[in-house]
Amino acid sequence: MLGERLAAALGAARDGAAGIESFAHLLGSRRVGPRGVALALPEVCEGCAALVAALDSLSAAVRDGFVATDDPAAADAACAVLGHAGVDVARLTDELSRAAAGAPTGRGPGRGRGERAGAERGIDARQRLALEASVRRTARELSGALRLSELVIATLELRPTPLDLIDVLRNWSAAAVEGRPVVGISVASSDGRANEVEGDVRAVSGLMELAVGMVSAAGVASPHLAVSRLPDGRSTVRIAERGPREGAPAVALDVVLRDGGERAAAVARVVARRAGVDLVEGPGGRVVTMTF
């Protein structure tokens, strides 16, 4: 099991992220008036400030958690995404503090006289829309950062089990997610046995999603996954554009495209290495091959 310190730090970061998500919903609710939003701002400011500290604590706990594994690169990958999220939360804290104080220049979070005056006046519609967009952006950043860091953390306790890659793919969520695009993917399997692999479901599922995100970020609009069996018995998944001679898809899915960019790619490389999966990126990032 994860160490108590790491589990507690992760829980505190999740709670803080949930608070920001809840405030985004409040801002989007037309049942809550301008004064209600303004009254909530000081508490949200305090929660954001606490979340910055929680993300710092989580980064420190992650580094300590990987000390015994002698794998600083894994900790670096997780801390990079947490650090980026922390900067975004700090920016949001300052923005919300200014809104709470009703002043055009920055002030630190707190319950000062200016904040009470701002609560009495409420905020106008334009300011509310701007705040909502900013809060939702930070909520998305936090969601991705925590997911990526949790994927790295999961490699501390890998639990290999028999998996079917097609089942793993079908378990992806196709539900719309605020601010995240949905991409259609097709899957072709040359051998039903190639779908059967041994691995940790969190690592395998996470790697598949990250690989799709990587090729999509490189410009592949409709990724195609070709699953095949190697002579040595291992299974390989090639993710790229569908070639004109490739067989008909065995599965066609719509999935939420959640992660892309260099930080996500760094996490994918670390998770693959720790999970014993060979991950190879083709030229320009438009092809990713994983061998299980």
Coordinates of C-alpha atoms in Angstrom, one line a residue:
M1 CA 0.0 0.0 0.0
L2 CA 1.0 3.6 -0.5
G3 CA 2.8 5.2 2.4
E4 CA 0.5 7.2 4.7
R5 CA 2.2 10.5 3.9
L6 CA 1.8 10.0 0.1
A7 CA -1.8 8.9 0.4
A8 CA -2.7 11.9 2.7
A9 CA -1.0 14.3 0.3
L10 CA -2.8 12.9 -2.6
G11 CA -6.1 13.1 -0.8
A12 CA -5.6 16.7 0.2
A13 CA -4.8 17.6 -3.5
R14 CA -7.9 15.8 -4.7
D15 CA -10.0 17.6 -2.1
G16 CA -8.6 21.0 -3.2
A17 CA -9.2 20.2 -6.9
A18 CA -12.8 19.2 -6.1
G19 CA -13.3 22.5 -4.4
I20 CA -12.2 24.4 -7.6
E21 CA -14.5 22.1 -9.7
S22 CA -17.4 22.9 -7.4
F23 CA -16.8 26.6 -7.7
A24 CA -16.8 26.3 -11.5
H25 CA -20.2 24.7 -11.3
L26 CA -21.4 27.5 -9.0
L27 CA -20.2 30.1 -11.4
G28 CA -22.0 28.4 -14.3
S29 CA -25.3 28.1 -12.3
R30 CA -27.8 30.9 -13.1
R31 CA -29.5 30.1 -9.8
V32 CA -26.7 31.7 -8.0
G33 CA -26.7 35.5 -8.1
P34 CA -23.7 37.9 -8.3
R35 CA -23.8 38.6 -4.6
G36 CA -23.7 34.8 -3.8
V37 CA -20.7 34.4 -6.0
A38 CA -18.9 37.3 -4.4
L39 CA -19.7 35.9 -0.9
A40 CA -18.1 32.6 -1.9
L41 CA -14.9 34.1 -3.2
P42 CA -13.0 34.6 0.0
E43 CA -13.4 31.0 1.0
V44 CA -12.4 29.8 -2.5
C45 CA -9.3 32.0 -2.3
E46 CA -8.3 30.3 1.0
G47 CA -8.9 26.9 -0.6
C48 CA -6.8 27.8 -3.6
A49 CA -3.9 28.9 -1.3
A50 CA -4.2 25.7 0.6
L51 CA -4.2 23.7 -2.6
V52 CA -0.9 25.3 -3.7
A53 CA 0.6 24.1 -0.4
A54 CA -1.0 20.6 -0.9
L55 CA 0.5 20.3 -4.4
D56 CA 3.9 21.2 -3.0
S57 CA 3.5 18.6 -0.2
L58 CA 2.4 16.0 -2.8
S59 CA 5.5 16.7 -4.9
A60 CA 7.7 16.2 -1.8
A61 CA 5.9 13.0 -0.9
V62 CA 6.3 11.7 -4.5
R63 CA 10.0 12.3 -4.4
D64 CA 10.3 10.5 -1.0
G65 CA 8.2 7.7 -2.3
F66 CA 10.5 7.0 -5.2
V67 CA 13.7 7.2 -3.1
A68 CA 13.7 3.5 -2.4
T69 CA 13.3 2.7 -6.2
D70 CA 16.3 4.8 -7.1
D71 CA 14.3 6.3 -9.9
P72 CA 14.5 10.1 -9.8
A73 CA 13.3 10.4 -13.4
A74 CA 9.9 9.0 -12.3
A75 CA 9.6 11.5 -9.6
D76 CA 10.7 14.3 -12.0
A77 CA 7.9 13.4 -14.4
A78 CA 5.2 13.5 -11.8
C79 CA 6.5 16.7 -10.1
A80 CA 6.8 18.5 -13.4
V81 CA 3.0 18.2 -14.0
L82 CA 2.3 19.0 -10.3
G83 CA 4.5 22.0 -10.5
H84 CA 2.9 23.4 -13.6
A85 CA -0.6 22.9 -12.0
G86 CA 0.7 24.7 -8.8
V87 CA 1.7 27.7 -10.9
D88 CA -1.8 27.8 -12.5
V89 CA -3.5 27.5 -9.1
A90 CA -1.4 30.4 -7.8
R91 CA -2.4 32.5 -10.7
L92 CA -6.0 31.7 -10.1
T93 CA -5.6 32.5 -6.4
D94 CA -4.4 36.0 -7.2
E95 CA -7.1 36.5 -9.8
L96 CA -9.9 35.4 -7.3
S97 CA -8.4 37.6 -4.6
R98 CA -8.6 40.6 -6.8
A99 CA -12.2 39.8 -7.7
A100 CA -13.0 39.3 -4.0
A101 CA -11.5 42.7 -3.1
G102 CA -13.2 44.4 -6.0
A103 CA -9.9 46.1 -6.9
P104 CA -8.1 46.2 -10.2
T105 CA -4.7 45.4 -8.7
G106 CA -3.5 42.3 -6.9
R107 CA -3.9 41.6 -3.2
G108 CA -3.2 38.5 -1.2
P109 CA -6.1 36.2 -0.2
G110 CA -7.9 37.0 3.0
R111 CA -11.1 38.5 4.5
G112 CA -10.2 42.2 4.4
R113 CA -12.5 45.2 4.3
G114 CA -12.2 45.4 0.6
E115 CA -13.4 41.8 0.2
R116 CA -16.5 42.5 2.3
A117 CA -17.2 45.6 0.2
G118 CA -16.8 43.5 -2.9
A119 CA -19.3 40.9 -1.6
E120 CA -21.9 43.6 -0.9
R121 CA -21.6 44.9 -4.5
G122 CA -21.4 41.5 -6.1
I123 CA -19.7 41.0 -9.5
D124 CA -21.0 41.9 -12.9
A125 CA -21.8 39.5 -15.7
R126 CA -18.6 40.2 -17.7
Q127 CA -16.4 39.6 -14.7
R128 CA -18.3 36.4 -13.8
L129 CA -17.9 35.0 -17.3
A130 CA -14.2 35.7 -17.2
L131 CA -13.8 34.1 -13.8
E132 CA -15.8 31.0 -14.9
A133 CA -13.5 30.6 -17.9
S134 CA -10.4 30.9 -15.7
V135 CA -11.7 28.6 -13.0
R136 CA -12.6 25.9 -15.6
R137 CA -9.2 26.2 -17.2
T138 CA -7.5 25.6 -13.9
A139 CA -9.9 22.7 -13.1
R140 CA -8.9 21.0 -16.3
E141 CA -5.3 21.6 -15.6
L142 CA -5.6 20.1 -12.2
S143 CA -7.6 17.1 -13.4
G144 CA -4.9 16.3 -15.9
A145 CA -2.0 16.9 -13.5
L146 CA -3.5 14.7 -10.8
R147 CA -4.3 11.9 -13.3
L148 CA -0.8 11.9 -14.7
S149 CA 0.8 12.0 -11.2
E150 CA -1.5 9.2 -10.0
L151 CA -0.4 7.2 -13.0
V152 CA 3.2 7.5 -12.1
I153 CA 2.4 6.8 -8.4
A154 CA 0.6 3.6 -9.5
T155 CA 3.9 2.2 -10.7
L156 CA 5.1 2.0 -7.1
E157 CA 2.6 -0.9 -6.7
L158 CA 2.1 -2.6 -10.1
R159 CA -0.4 -5.5 -10.1
P160 CA 0.0 -7.5 -13.3
T161 CA -3.1 -9.5 -14.3
P162 CA -4.3 -11.0 -17.6
L163 CA -5.9 -8.3 -19.8
D164 CA -7.7 -8.1 -23.1
L165 CA -6.6 -4.9 -24.9
I166 CA -9.9 -4.6 -26.7
D167 CA -11.7 -4.7 -23.4
V168 CA -9.4 -2.1 -22.0
L169 CA -10.2 0.1 -25.0
R170 CA -13.9 -0.4 -24.6
N171 CA -13.7 0.8 -21.0
W172 CA -12.6 4.2 -22.1
S173 CA -15.2 6.9 -21.4
A174 CA -16.8 8.5 -24.5
A175 CA -18.8 10.9 -22.4
A176 CA -18.3 14.6 -23.2
V177 CA -15.9 16.3 -20.8
E178 CA -15.9 20.1 -20.4
G179 CA -13.3 21.6 -22.6
R180 CA -11.9 18.3 -23.8
P181 CA -12.2 17.1 -27.4
V182 CA -13.6 13.7 -28.4
V183 CA -11.6 11.8 -31.0
G184 CA -12.6 8.7 -33.0
I185 CA -10.2 5.8 -33.0
S186 CA -10.3 2.5 -34.9
V187 CA -8.7 -0.7 -33.8
A188 CA -7.7 -3.7 -36.0
S189 CA -6.4 -7.0 -34.6
S190 CA -4.7 -9.5 -36.9
D191 CA -4.8 -12.2 -34.2
G192 CA -7.3 -12.5 -31.4
R193 CA -4.5 -13.8 -29.2
A194 CA -2.6 -10.6 -29.7
N195 CA -5.2 -8.9 -27.6
E196 CA -4.2 -10.9 -24.6
V197 CA -1.5 -9.4 -22.5
E198 CA -0.2 -9.4 -18.9
G199 CA 0.0 -6.1 -17.2
D200 CA -1.3 -3.7 -14.6
V201 CA -4.7 -2.4 -15.9
R202 CA -4.0 1.2 -14.6
A203 CA -0.6 1.3 -16.4
V204 CA -1.9 -0.3 -19.6
S205 CA -5.0 1.8 -19.9
G206 CA -3.1 4.9 -19.0
L207 CA -0.4 4.2 -21.6
M208 CA -3.0 3.6 -24.3
E209 CA -4.7 6.9 -23.6
L210 CA -1.5 8.8 -23.4
A211 CA -0.2 7.3 -26.7
V212 CA -3.4 8.3 -28.5
G213 CA -3.0 11.8 -27.0
M214 CA 0.6 11.9 -28.2
V215 CA -0.2 11.1 -31.8
S216 CA -3.2 13.4 -31.8
A217 CA -1.1 16.2 -30.5
A218 CA 1.2 15.6 -33.4
G219 CA -1.6 16.1 -35.9
V220 CA -3.2 12.6 -36.4
A221 CA -6.9 13.4 -36.5
S222 CA -8.3 9.8 -36.3
P223 CA -5.7 7.5 -34.7
H224 CA -5.7 3.8 -35.8
L225 CA -4.5 1.1 -33.4
A226 CA -3.1 -2.0 -35.1
V227 CA -2.7 -4.9 -32.6
S228 CA -0.5 -7.8 -33.7
R229 CA 1.5 -10.8 -32.3
L230 CA 5.3 -10.9 -32.6
P231 CA 7.1 -14.2 -33.2
D232 CA 8.4 -14.2 -29.6
G233 CA 4.8 -14.2 -28.3
R234 CA 4.7 -10.6 -27.3
S235 CA 1.9 -8.3 -28.4
T236 CA 2.5 -4.9 -30.1
V237 CA 0.2 -2.0 -30.6
R238 CA 1.0 0.5 -33.3
I239 CA -0.9 3.9 -33.1
A240 CA -0.8 6.1 -36.2
E241 CA -2.8 7.2 -39.2
R242 CA -4.7 4.3 -40.9
G243 CA -2.9 3.2 -44.0
P244 CA -4.9 2.6 -47.2
R245 CA -4.0 -1.2 -47.1
E246 CA -4.8 -1.8 -43.5
G247 CA -7.7 -4.2 -42.7
A248 CA -11.1 -3.2 -41.6
P249 CA -11.4 -2.1 -38.0
A250 CA -12.4 -4.6 -35.4
V251 CA -13.6 -1.8 -33.1
A252 CA -14.5 1.8 -33.7
L253 CA -14.7 4.0 -30.6
D254 CA -15.1 7.7 -29.6
V255 CA -12.8 8.6 -26.7
V256 CA -12.1 11.7 -24.7
L257 CA -8.7 13.1 -25.7
R258 CA -7.4 14.1 -22.3
D259 CA -3.6 14.4 -22.4
G260 CA -1.0 15.6 -24.8
G261 CA 2.2 17.7 -24.8
E262 CA 5.7 17.0 -23.5
R263 CA 4.8 16.6 -19.8
A264 CA 2.3 13.9 -20.7
A265 CA 4.8 12.2 -23.1
A266 CA 7.4 12.2 -20.3
V267 CA 4.9 10.5 -18.0
A268 CA 4.2 7.9 -20.7
R269 CA 7.9 7.1 -21.1
V270 CA 8.4 6.7 -17.4
V271 CA 5.3 4.6 -16.9
A272 CA 6.2 2.4 -19.8
R273 CA 9.7 1.8 -18.6
R274 CA 8.5 1.0 -15.0
A275 CA 5.8 -1.3 -16.3
G276 CA 8.1 -3.2 -18.6
V277 CA 6.5 -1.9 -21.8
D278 CA 8.7 -1.0 -24.8
L279 CA 7.5 2.4 -26.1
V280 CA 8.9 3.8 -29.3
E281 CA 8.0 7.1 -30.8
G282 CA 8.2 7.6 -34.6
P283 CA 9.4 10.7 -36.4
G284 CA 7.4 13.8 -35.6
G285 CA 5.5 11.9 -32.9
R286 CA 2.9 10.7 -35.4
V287 CA 3.5 7.1 -34.6
V288 CA 3.8 5.4 -31.2
T289 CA 4.5 1.7 -30.9
M290 CA 4.1 -0.2 -27.6
T291 CA 5.2 -3.8 -27.1
F292 CA 3.8 -5.7 -24.1

